[in-house]
Amino acid sequence: MQIFEQLLSALPGSVSQGLIWAIMAIGVYLTYRILDVADLTVDGSFATGGAVAVILILNGCNLWLAMLAAFAAGLIAGAVTGLLHTFMGIPPILAGILTQLSLYSINLKIMGKANQSINVNQTDLLISLRWVKDFAFHNPLITVGLVLIVLIALLYWFFGTEMGSSIRATGINPNMSRAQGINVNFNKVLGIMLSNGLVAFSGAFLAQYQGFADVKMGQGSIVIGLAAVIIGEALFGKIFKNFALRLLSVAFGSIIYYIVIQTVITLGLDANLLKLLSAVIVAIFLAIPHWKRQYTQTHMKKHKGGKTHA
Amino acid sequence: MLDIIGVEKTFNPGTVNAKKALNGLNLHLNEGDFVTVIGGNGAGKSTMLNMIAGVYPVDCGSIVIDGVNVTKLPEHKRAKYLGRVFQDPMTGTAADMQIEENLALAARRGARRTLRAGITPKERKEYKELLKILDLGLEERLTAKVGLLSGGQRQALTLLMASIKKPKLLLLDEHTAALDPKTAAKVLEISDKLIKENGLTAMMVTHNMKDAIAYGNRLIMMNEGHIIFDVSGEEKKSLTVEALIQKFSQTSGQEFANDRALLS
């Protein structure tokens, strides 16, 4: 009973974190599902977003302008990975790792040190974990929730435009896309940029929420993003077919991920094991479609064999 | 409409796997020509089509489409002059997109892709009418994912996409080879209809000599990366499969004799 109360009181915090990471996970969805590229830049660009926002806010920049700057920084990071891949012919995973590594230095340079705190008592912020139970607009549940809805609406519109459709086609069938006059390389760069823009935007929110930016804050974020995408698809894939709803299912996936994490911590799991747990869960979920295919294949073979013997 | 001048292409040059796919290829197509292309495996038929489309760069020579030298243009920039259908039905369409979305993508071939709507209500009506030409019932399934269609339906849709912008040149690369005979006949019929109705210039690679004779106004035979036989008009109409096979062994046989003569 006490555990239940603990969980309930931690719920607004978990949901807030889930909402913040949902923006990041939607960025991962753009590359992993739409472009069919696993982009590891995000581990670096997430921290870049946090660093840029925190430094700008500390220097008295307008809060929303700081968010926009974080988004722009993410766009640039994505452009680097995109060009490493398309212009320099480096495989996308490696291109992402190269950018991610260089962003570590850049993030240190932006902040001047490994960790930069931003105190909500001294500085005005958009959101903070202290406000998760406030009944006001600055409650992260409301601010981030609204931003998320606006972002999903914008992405839904964009991927319905001529340009957005051609990006979807690029991910589904690059050969067909070229034959239809689509500049596949340009679209890949654009898609990776947009993805990292969202990831950095999410990092900017998280830095304010937790009250600091850290060069390591993005470590393993690709796994959290993938977990959200996969959980969302597993639970809502059958009912959510529309593109906007699919993005929404990614957001739900992220929230559920954080509720599950909060639950296992409350139940007494060693917090040091969290990353291992996340990785194992993602690995299993990634394996399931593969196992399913193998099972149906061997099943079909047996069936066929039976027929010929009969 | 199309000029191929002295095009050569070697794959994997300088290695043991070096393969001269095109060897001094020359070809001129007039506007409205419907050319069928035959030849043995490795004769360079598909390579020729891929070279025209810009899938690989040429080693030397030039390719001119309707007066525009496209030799150095990348694949996506040449696309505005071309319509293409491939052997594999999976290649020509985006499986995870709807029928109407695929058509809308094709309808914007050669145009800049802006932030305007990817498909308009007016287009939907047009596509519905357009799909009726195929007579496959697809006009009732505009929002169905293309991945749900059969190979023949996908090829028919790809044909429609290829011809929707009235390309200067339609390239059909063994586009019925992966289909069952009945479906193949139907897709061929649709191809012929679309080419005639739109007055397109077309090249069709095929392994079926009967089809090569029955369709089009001109036939070319390829061997070892260049054209060894080129007939059109009345002469083509009077061709028979036997005559074609004889011609093939005769022409390639002659070359063979020449090679031997050179070697001995």
XYZ file of C-alpha atoms in Angstrom:
574
model
C 0.000 0.000 0.000
C 2.840 2.317 0.883
C 4.554 1.444 -2.360
C 1.380 2.258 -4.222
C 1.243 5.683 -2.576
C 4.886 6.268 -3.440
C 4.220 5.354 -7.033
C 1.234 7.626 -7.211
C 3.141 10.556 -5.819
C 5.978 9.931 -8.288
C 3.566 9.666 -11.216
C 3.501 13.360 -12.273
C 7.302 13.362 -12.350
C 7.498 10.174 -14.438
C 4.883 11.436 -16.864
C 6.707 14.778 -17.174
C 9.956 13.017 -17.979
C 8.085 10.766 -20.373
C 6.653 13.796 -22.161
C 10.058 15.476 -22.434
C 11.659 12.312 -23.782
C 8.693 11.801 -26.108
C 9.934 14.749 -28.195
C 13.328 13.052 -28.374
C 11.721 9.705 -29.234
C 9.755 11.298 -32.078
C 13.101 12.531 -33.408
C 14.376 8.954 -33.271
C 11.192 7.782 -35.006
C 11.930 10.132 -37.922
C 15.303 8.543 -38.604
C 14.747 4.980 -37.448
C 11.300 4.406 -38.916
C 10.823 7.016 -41.651
C 14.336 7.273 -43.101
C 15.274 3.707 -42.118
C 18.572 4.918 -40.658
C 19.791 4.259 -37.104
C 21.239 7.662 -36.194
C 23.497 7.706 -33.127
C 24.119 11.463 -33.310
C 21.292 11.885 -30.826
C 23.411 10.929 -27.796
C 25.464 14.050 -28.495
C 22.831 16.405 -29.872
C 20.565 15.828 -26.866
C 23.257 17.265 -24.587
C 23.994 20.014 -27.121
C 20.375 21.146 -26.867
C 20.616 21.231 -23.077
C 23.952 23.060 -23.112
C 22.873 25.712 -25.611
C 19.613 26.415 -23.780
C 21.190 26.597 -20.324
C 24.026 28.919 -21.397
C 21.679 31.211 -23.290
C 19.197 31.366 -20.414
C 21.996 32.101 -17.927
C 23.012 34.969 -20.199
C 19.524 36.412 -20.041
C 18.168 35.169 -23.340
C 14.410 34.891 -23.866
C 13.335 31.380 -22.833
C 11.533 30.419 -26.042
C 14.342 31.939 -28.087
C 16.778 29.721 -26.171
C 14.612 26.707 -27.039
C 14.661 27.742 -30.687
C 18.451 28.112 -30.568
C 18.734 24.605 -29.103
C 16.587 23.324 -31.970
C 18.859 25.108 -34.475
C 21.959 23.620 -32.842
C 20.393 20.181 -33.287
C 19.701 20.942 -36.944
C 23.389 21.755 -37.449
C 24.507 18.571 -35.679
C 22.156 16.575 -37.899
C 23.459 18.321 -41.002
C 27.003 17.233 -40.092
C 25.956 13.581 -39.766
C 23.880 13.806 -42.939
C 26.767 15.220 -44.936
C 29.250 12.715 -43.485
C 26.887 10.021 -44.751
C 25.810 11.402 -48.135
C 28.675 13.645 -49.248
C 31.519 11.604 -47.730
C 29.964 8.165 -48.171
C 30.382 7.070 -44.540
C 27.856 4.453 -43.353
C 25.123 6.211 -41.340
C 25.835 4.497 -38.004
C 29.513 5.425 -38.185
C 28.686 8.961 -39.334
C 26.458 9.342 -36.278
C 29.145 8.039 -33.938
C 31.698 10.483 -35.369
C 29.372 13.444 -34.867
C 28.375 12.244 -31.411
C 32.025 12.028 -30.361
C 32.872 15.467 -31.685
C 29.802 16.909 -29.993
C 31.238 15.820 -26.639
C 34.075 18.336 -27.121
C 31.729 20.949 -28.520
C 29.332 20.577 -25.585
C 32.228 21.020 -23.164
C 33.224 24.164 -25.065
C 29.675 25.530 -25.011
C 29.368 25.095 -21.246
C 33.017 25.667 -20.366
C 32.793 22.678 -18.010
C 31.206 19.245 -17.800
C 28.162 20.306 -15.811
C 26.325 23.607 -15.710
C 23.520 24.061 -13.221
C 20.685 26.506 -13.588
C 18.804 27.332 -10.431
C 15.086 27.836 -10.749
C 15.136 30.156 -7.711
C 17.507 32.560 -9.415
C 16.543 32.188 -13.051
C 13.183 32.125 -14.726
C 12.631 28.797 -16.506
C 9.911 27.334 -18.727
C 9.593 24.200 -16.640
C 11.068 22.660 -13.516
C 10.599 19.408 -11.646
C 9.613 21.487 -8.628
C 6.442 22.513 -10.387
C 5.138 19.066 -11.356
C 2.280 19.341 -8.879
C 1.451 23.000 -9.486
C -1.858 23.813 -11.080
C -0.421 26.328 -13.557
C 0.884 26.705 -17.088
C 4.506 26.301 -15.971
C 3.723 22.770 -14.786
C 5.873 20.610 -17.100
C 2.907 18.311 -17.731
C 1.011 21.210 -19.286
C 3.842 23.105 -21.005
C 5.536 20.060 -22.499
C 2.217 18.365 -23.226
C 1.019 21.360 -25.234
C 4.344 21.723 -27.054
C 4.197 18.026 -27.901
C 0.722 18.370 -29.402
C 1.838 21.354 -31.481
C 4.927 19.450 -32.675
C 2.888 16.393 -33.670
C 0.471 18.640 -35.563
C 3.366 20.373 -37.369
C 5.028 17.062 -38.278
C 1.717 15.646 -39.462
C 1.320 18.653 -41.737
C 4.938 18.549 -42.936
C 4.965 14.865 -43.840
C 1.814 15.436 -45.863
C 3.452 18.105 -48.033
C 5.255 17.430 -51.305
C 8.603 17.667 -49.534
C 7.522 15.532 -46.578
C 6.020 12.840 -48.821
C 9.249 12.670 -50.763
C 11.182 12.152 -47.491
C 8.866 9.272 -46.595
C 9.349 7.776 -50.062
C 13.126 8.122 -49.676
C 13.071 5.963 -46.563
C 10.717 3.363 -48.010
C 12.279 2.913 -51.453
C 15.318 4.990 -52.487
C 15.431 3.411 -55.975
C 11.864 4.348 -56.705
C 12.453 7.797 -55.246
C 15.376 8.500 -57.578
C 13.346 7.264 -60.532
C 10.657 9.776 -59.541
C 13.192 12.596 -59.525
C 13.624 12.817 -55.756
C 17.024 13.959 -54.510
C 17.540 11.116 -52.067
C 20.726 12.492 -50.516
C 19.211 15.905 -49.884
C 16.191 14.301 -48.250
C 18.321 12.130 -46.003
C 20.249 15.174 -44.765
C 16.998 17.056 -44.219
C 15.439 14.164 -42.304
C 18.469 13.658 -40.060
C 18.577 17.422 -39.404
C 14.940 17.568 -38.410
C 15.365 14.540 -36.158
C 18.321 16.036 -34.299
C 16.581 19.394 -34.061
C 13.786 17.705 -32.115
C 16.271 15.754 -30.008
C 18.142 18.930 -29.028
C 14.834 20.666 -28.302
C 13.973 17.819 -25.964
C 17.410 18.120 -24.317
C 16.759 21.816 -23.723
C 13.550 20.939 -21.886
C 15.223 18.252 -19.795
C 18.063 20.563 -18.725
C 15.515 23.075 -17.392
C 13.426 20.339 -15.823
C 16.319 18.827 -13.867
C 18.064 22.184 -13.283
C 21.322 21.440 -15.042
C 22.930 20.475 -18.320
C 25.587 17.791 -18.355
C 27.856 16.558 -21.152
C 26.746 13.039 -20.325
C 23.012 13.750 -20.184
C 22.483 12.210 -23.614
C 24.362 9.021 -22.922
C 22.291 6.063 -24.036
C 19.438 8.294 -25.142
C 19.167 6.431 -28.461
C 18.146 3.353 -26.445
C 15.458 5.282 -24.562
C 14.210 6.723 -27.863
C 14.104 3.285 -29.471
C 12.386 1.844 -26.396
C 9.665 4.480 -26.694
C 9.216 3.820 -30.425
C 9.057 0.064 -29.921
C 6.778 0.130 -26.872
C 4.446 2.517 -28.701
C 4.303 0.269 -31.743
C 3.860 -2.899 -29.717
C 0.942 -1.491 -27.737
C -0.789 0.758 -30.251
C 0.517 -0.396 -33.648
C -2.623 -2.364 -34.404
C -5.057 0.486 -33.698
C -3.062 3.614 -34.608
C -2.591 3.679 -38.400
C -2.773 7.419 -39.067
C 0.599 9.208 -39.068
C -0.303 11.662 -36.286
C -1.576 8.794 -34.160
C 1.627 6.868 -34.774
C 3.610 9.820 -33.447
C 1.242 9.935 -30.511
C 1.881 6.253 -29.835
C 5.624 7.023 -29.675
C 4.816 9.663 -27.042
C 2.719 7.151 -25.100
C 5.573 4.664 -25.421
C 7.925 7.171 -23.822
C 5.547 7.921 -20.943
C 4.983 4.219 -20.308
C 8.725 3.625 -20.357
C 9.235 6.199 -17.594
C 6.362 4.884 -15.516
C 7.806 1.367 -15.757
C 11.267 2.617 -14.812
C 9.846 4.557 -11.860
C 7.943 1.459 -10.749
C 10.934 -0.869 -10.786
C 12.981 1.713 -8.883
C 10.246 2.087 -6.286
C 10.063 -1.693 -6.012
C 13.706 -1.603 -5.015
C 15.717 -2.330 -8.153
C 19.323 -1.118 -7.994
C 19.281 2.107 -10.044
C 22.735 1.274 -11.375
C 21.198 -1.581 -13.331
C 18.702 0.646 -15.161
C 20.674 1.078 -18.385
C 21.327 -2.646 -18.581
C 17.628 -3.294 -18.097
C 16.672 -0.770 -20.801
C 19.144 -2.260 -23.266
C 17.916 -5.805 -22.633
C 14.284 -4.785 -23.074
C 15.030 -2.972 -26.350
C 17.120 -5.906 -27.619
C 14.285 -8.340 -26.943
C 11.677 -6.113 -28.590
C 13.937 -5.655 -31.628
C 14.369 -9.428 -31.842
C 10.676 -10.278 -31.706
C 9.853 -9.455 -35.379
C 12.921 -11.453 -36.449
C 11.905 -14.452 -34.355
C 8.346 -14.182 -35.637
C 9.591 -14.333 -39.240
C 11.821 -17.292 -38.519
C 9.026 -19.132 -36.762
C 6.554 -18.635 -39.609
C 9.203 -19.643 -42.155
C 10.088 -22.930 -40.459
C 6.404 -23.484 -39.808
C 5.624 -23.018 -43.506
C 8.458 -25.331 -44.559
C 7.124 -28.102 -42.339
C 3.671 -27.546 -43.739
C 4.923 -27.793 -47.311
C 6.971 -30.908 -46.502
C 3.888 -32.534 -45.037
C 1.949 -31.874 -48.180
C 4.483 -33.485 -50.510
C 4.638 -36.588 -48.329
C 0.911 -36.957 -48.245
C 14.493 11.820 -79.192
C 17.384 9.756 -77.876
C 20.993 9.621 -79.028
C 23.529 7.286 -77.521
C 26.954 8.023 -78.951
C 29.941 5.746 -78.401
C 29.030 4.783 -74.847
C 31.335 2.364 -73.057
C 31.091 0.908 -69.586
C 33.288 -1.543 -67.732
C 32.264 -2.810 -64.310
C 34.994 -3.540 -61.744
C 37.767 -2.217 -64.018
C 41.275 -3.399 -63.239
C 40.134 -6.464 -61.306
C 39.692 -10.121 -62.239
C 35.952 -9.453 -62.254
C 36.250 -6.720 -64.888
C 33.292 -6.929 -67.238
C 32.843 -4.811 -70.310
C 29.091 -4.315 -70.257
C 28.789 -1.726 -73.016
C 31.223 -1.581 -75.885
C 30.940 1.303 -78.319
C 27.159 1.529 -78.086
C 25.452 3.783 -80.644
C 21.713 4.237 -80.960
C 19.357 6.842 -82.347
C 15.644 6.821 -81.554
C 13.075 8.890 -83.415
C 10.152 10.474 -81.656
C 7.372 7.908 -81.230
C 9.630 4.896 -81.689
C 8.629 1.858 -79.653
C 11.720 -0.302 -79.641
C 11.909 -3.827 -78.273
C 15.363 -4.931 -77.108
C 16.477 -8.554 -77.086
C 19.778 -10.353 -76.517
C 21.402 -13.046 -74.383
C 22.297 -12.761 -70.721
C 25.002 -10.179 -70.167
C 24.466 -8.625 -73.592
C 24.129 -5.198 -71.959
C 20.391 -4.603 -72.344
C 19.689 -3.630 -68.759
C 22.989 -1.774 -68.511
C 21.973 0.318 -71.517
C 18.702 1.289 -69.822
C 20.490 1.996 -66.531
C 23.008 4.177 -68.364
C 20.214 6.196 -69.962
C 18.597 6.587 -66.531
C 21.899 7.587 -64.921
C 22.123 4.745 -62.401
C 25.860 4.519 -63.136
C 28.137 7.046 -64.834
C 29.448 6.219 -68.335
C 33.170 5.587 -68.932
C 33.051 7.498 -72.203
C 30.560 8.599 -74.847
C 27.461 10.695 -74.419
C 23.708 10.370 -73.979
C 21.356 13.021 -75.365
C 17.641 13.032 -74.614
C 15.528 15.370 -76.760
C 18.482 17.633 -77.472
C 19.646 17.785 -73.832
C 22.997 16.240 -73.045
C 22.276 14.313 -69.842
C 25.559 12.390 -69.679
C 26.720 14.164 -66.526
C 23.329 14.651 -64.850
C 22.622 12.587 -61.703
C 19.818 10.034 -61.752
C 17.204 12.182 -59.996
C 17.720 15.082 -62.412
C 17.287 12.880 -65.482
C 14.071 11.521 -64.041
C 12.058 14.411 -65.475
C 12.717 13.153 -69.008
C 12.094 9.510 -68.183
C 9.495 7.018 -67.067
C 10.834 3.739 -65.746
C 9.432 0.325 -64.928
C 11.676 -2.354 -63.449
C 11.828 -6.127 -63.512
C 11.134 -6.474 -59.792
C 7.582 -5.264 -59.014
C 8.865 -4.148 -55.581
C 11.277 -1.625 -57.109
C 8.897 0.753 -58.834
C 6.582 1.756 -55.998
C 6.737 2.717 -52.320
C 5.077 -0.244 -50.595
C 4.247 1.525 -47.356
C 2.460 4.411 -49.089
C -1.023 4.565 -50.537
C -1.843 4.111 -54.223
C -2.809 7.777 -54.545
C 0.335 8.899 -52.704
C 2.497 6.937 -55.123
C 0.738 8.547 -58.080
C 1.126 11.984 -56.484
C 4.864 11.394 -56.062
C 5.120 10.461 -59.735
C 3.005 13.434 -60.831
C 5.609 15.752 -59.250
C 8.522 14.156 -61.087
C 10.781 16.881 -62.411
C 9.091 19.613 -60.380
C 10.423 21.178 -57.187
C 8.933 19.565 -54.124
C 7.614 22.386 -51.983
C 5.579 22.758 -48.811
C 2.334 22.598 -50.770
C 0.034 19.653 -50.109
C 1.474 16.319 -51.201
C -1.856 15.469 -52.825
C -4.897 17.648 -53.535
C -8.600 16.652 -53.683
C -8.576 17.518 -57.397
C -5.741 15.069 -58.003
C -7.638 12.314 -56.199
C -10.447 12.627 -58.740
C -7.985 12.590 -61.636
C -6.198 9.506 -60.308
C -9.489 7.701 -59.905
C -10.234 8.284 -63.597
C -6.666 7.383 -64.557
C -6.749 4.094 -62.650
C -9.873 3.055 -64.550
C -7.697 2.701 -67.667
C -5.958 -0.240 -65.991
C -9.261 -2.061 -65.508
C -7.992 -3.711 -62.326
C -10.449 -2.172 -59.885
C -7.694 -0.067 -58.291
C -9.827 3.072 -58.686
C -11.842 1.821 -55.699
C -8.724 1.342 -53.578
C -7.039 4.758 -53.795
C -6.018 4.779 -50.142
C -4.853 1.146 -49.995
C -1.152 0.605 -49.284
C 0.671 -0.484 -52.449
C 2.303 -3.293 -50.454
C -1.078 -5.030 -50.440
C -1.224 -5.260 -54.251
C -0.167 -8.246 -56.337
C 2.955 -8.114 -58.515
C 0.898 -7.534 -61.661
C -1.135 -4.766 -60.049
C 2.048 -3.106 -58.839
C 3.607 -3.253 -62.307
C 0.455 -1.790 -63.836
C 0.513 1.005 -61.255
C 4.220 1.613 -61.918
C 3.409 1.892 -65.631
C 0.784 4.490 -64.873
C 3.247 6.378 -62.659
C 5.910 6.180 -65.358
C 3.625 7.600 -68.037
C 1.711 10.129 -65.911
C 4.071 12.992 -66.779
C 4.329 12.034 -70.483
C 8.064 11.322 -70.366
C 10.316 11.910 -73.371
C 11.305 8.280 -73.067
C 9.734 5.295 -71.345
C 12.160 2.590 -70.189
C 10.712 -0.869 -69.564
C 13.325 -3.235 -68.178
C 11.928 -6.783 -68.481
C 8.934 -5.471 -66.614
C 6.847 -8.604 -67.175
C 9.569 -11.188 -66.458
C 8.577 -11.697 -62.808
C 4.873 -12.172 -63.586
C 2.845 -15.264 -64.454
C 2.064 -15.576 -68.214
C -1.512 -14.377 -67.975
C -0.635 -11.332 -65.853
C 2.383 -10.642 -68.050
C 0.134 -10.542 -71.131
C -2.231 -8.144 -69.386
C 0.597 -5.822 -68.263
C 2.054 -5.861 -71.791
C -1.315 -4.935 -73.195
C -1.575 -2.027 -70.749
C 1.967 -0.911 -71.657
C 1.122 -0.914 -75.360
C -2.097 1.004 -74.726
C -0.403 3.671 -72.601
C 2.407 4.106 -75.124
C -0.018 4.469 -78.042
C -2.494 6.732 -76.279
C 0.198 9.077 -74.998
C 2.323 8.846 -78.165
C 5.386 7.944 -76.060
C 8.840 6.988 -77.237
C 9.659 3.708 -75.503
C 12.282 1.023 -75.090
C 11.276 -2.396 -73.826
C 13.772 -5.069 -72.859
C 12.313 -8.551 -73.058
C 13.410 -12.183 -73.113
C 10.297 -13.195 -74.993
C 11.028 -13.113 -78.747
C 7.341 -13.367 -79.610
C 6.576 -10.235 -77.608
C 9.587 -8.512 -79.105
C 8.157 -9.124 -82.569
C 4.525 -8.463 -81.713
C 5.034 -5.113 -80.006
C 6.620 -1.900 -81.203
C 7.756 -0.588 -84.561
C 11.416 -1.440 -84.204
C 13.544 -4.241 -82.786
C 17.187 -4.248 -81.771
C 19.323 -7.194 -80.788
C 22.311 -6.749 -78.506
C 25.391 -8.835 -77.972
C 28.569 -8.141 -76.015
C 27.630 -4.593 -75.227
C 26.535 -3.283 -78.587
C 23.770 -3.553 -81.148
C 24.176 -6.330 -83.698
C 20.822 -6.206 -85.413
C 18.349 -3.362 -85.916
C 15.112 -3.715 -87.894
C 12.039 -1.568 -88.188
C 8.886 -1.049 -90.206
C 7.702 -3.738 -92.631
C 10.839 -5.801 -92.200
C 10.178 -6.093 -88.450
C 6.530 -7.016 -88.986
C 7.526 -9.957 -91.141
C 10.029 -11.343 -88.618
C 9.520 -14.803 -87.138
C 11.002 -16.272 -83.965
C 12.947 -18.808 -86.037
C 14.399 -16.119 -88.245
C 15.379 -14.145 -85.162
C 17.129 -17.100 -83.518
C 18.931 -17.857 -86.744
C 19.955 -14.248 -87.054
C 21.219 -14.307 -83.482
C 23.428 -17.386 -83.876
C 24.517 -16.198 -87.295
C 25.571 -12.752 -86.111
C 27.177 -13.844 -82.878
C 28.580 -16.905 -84.638
C 30.268 -14.687 -87.200
C 31.884 -12.705 -84.467
C 32.961 -15.897 -82.828
C 34.607 -16.999 -86.071
C 36.317 -13.637 -86.313
C 37.647 -13.947 -82.795
C 39.003 -17.371 -83.560
C 40.541 -16.125 -86.706
C 42.270 -13.408 -84.731
C 43.500 -15.805 -82.080
C 44.835 -18.511 -84.385
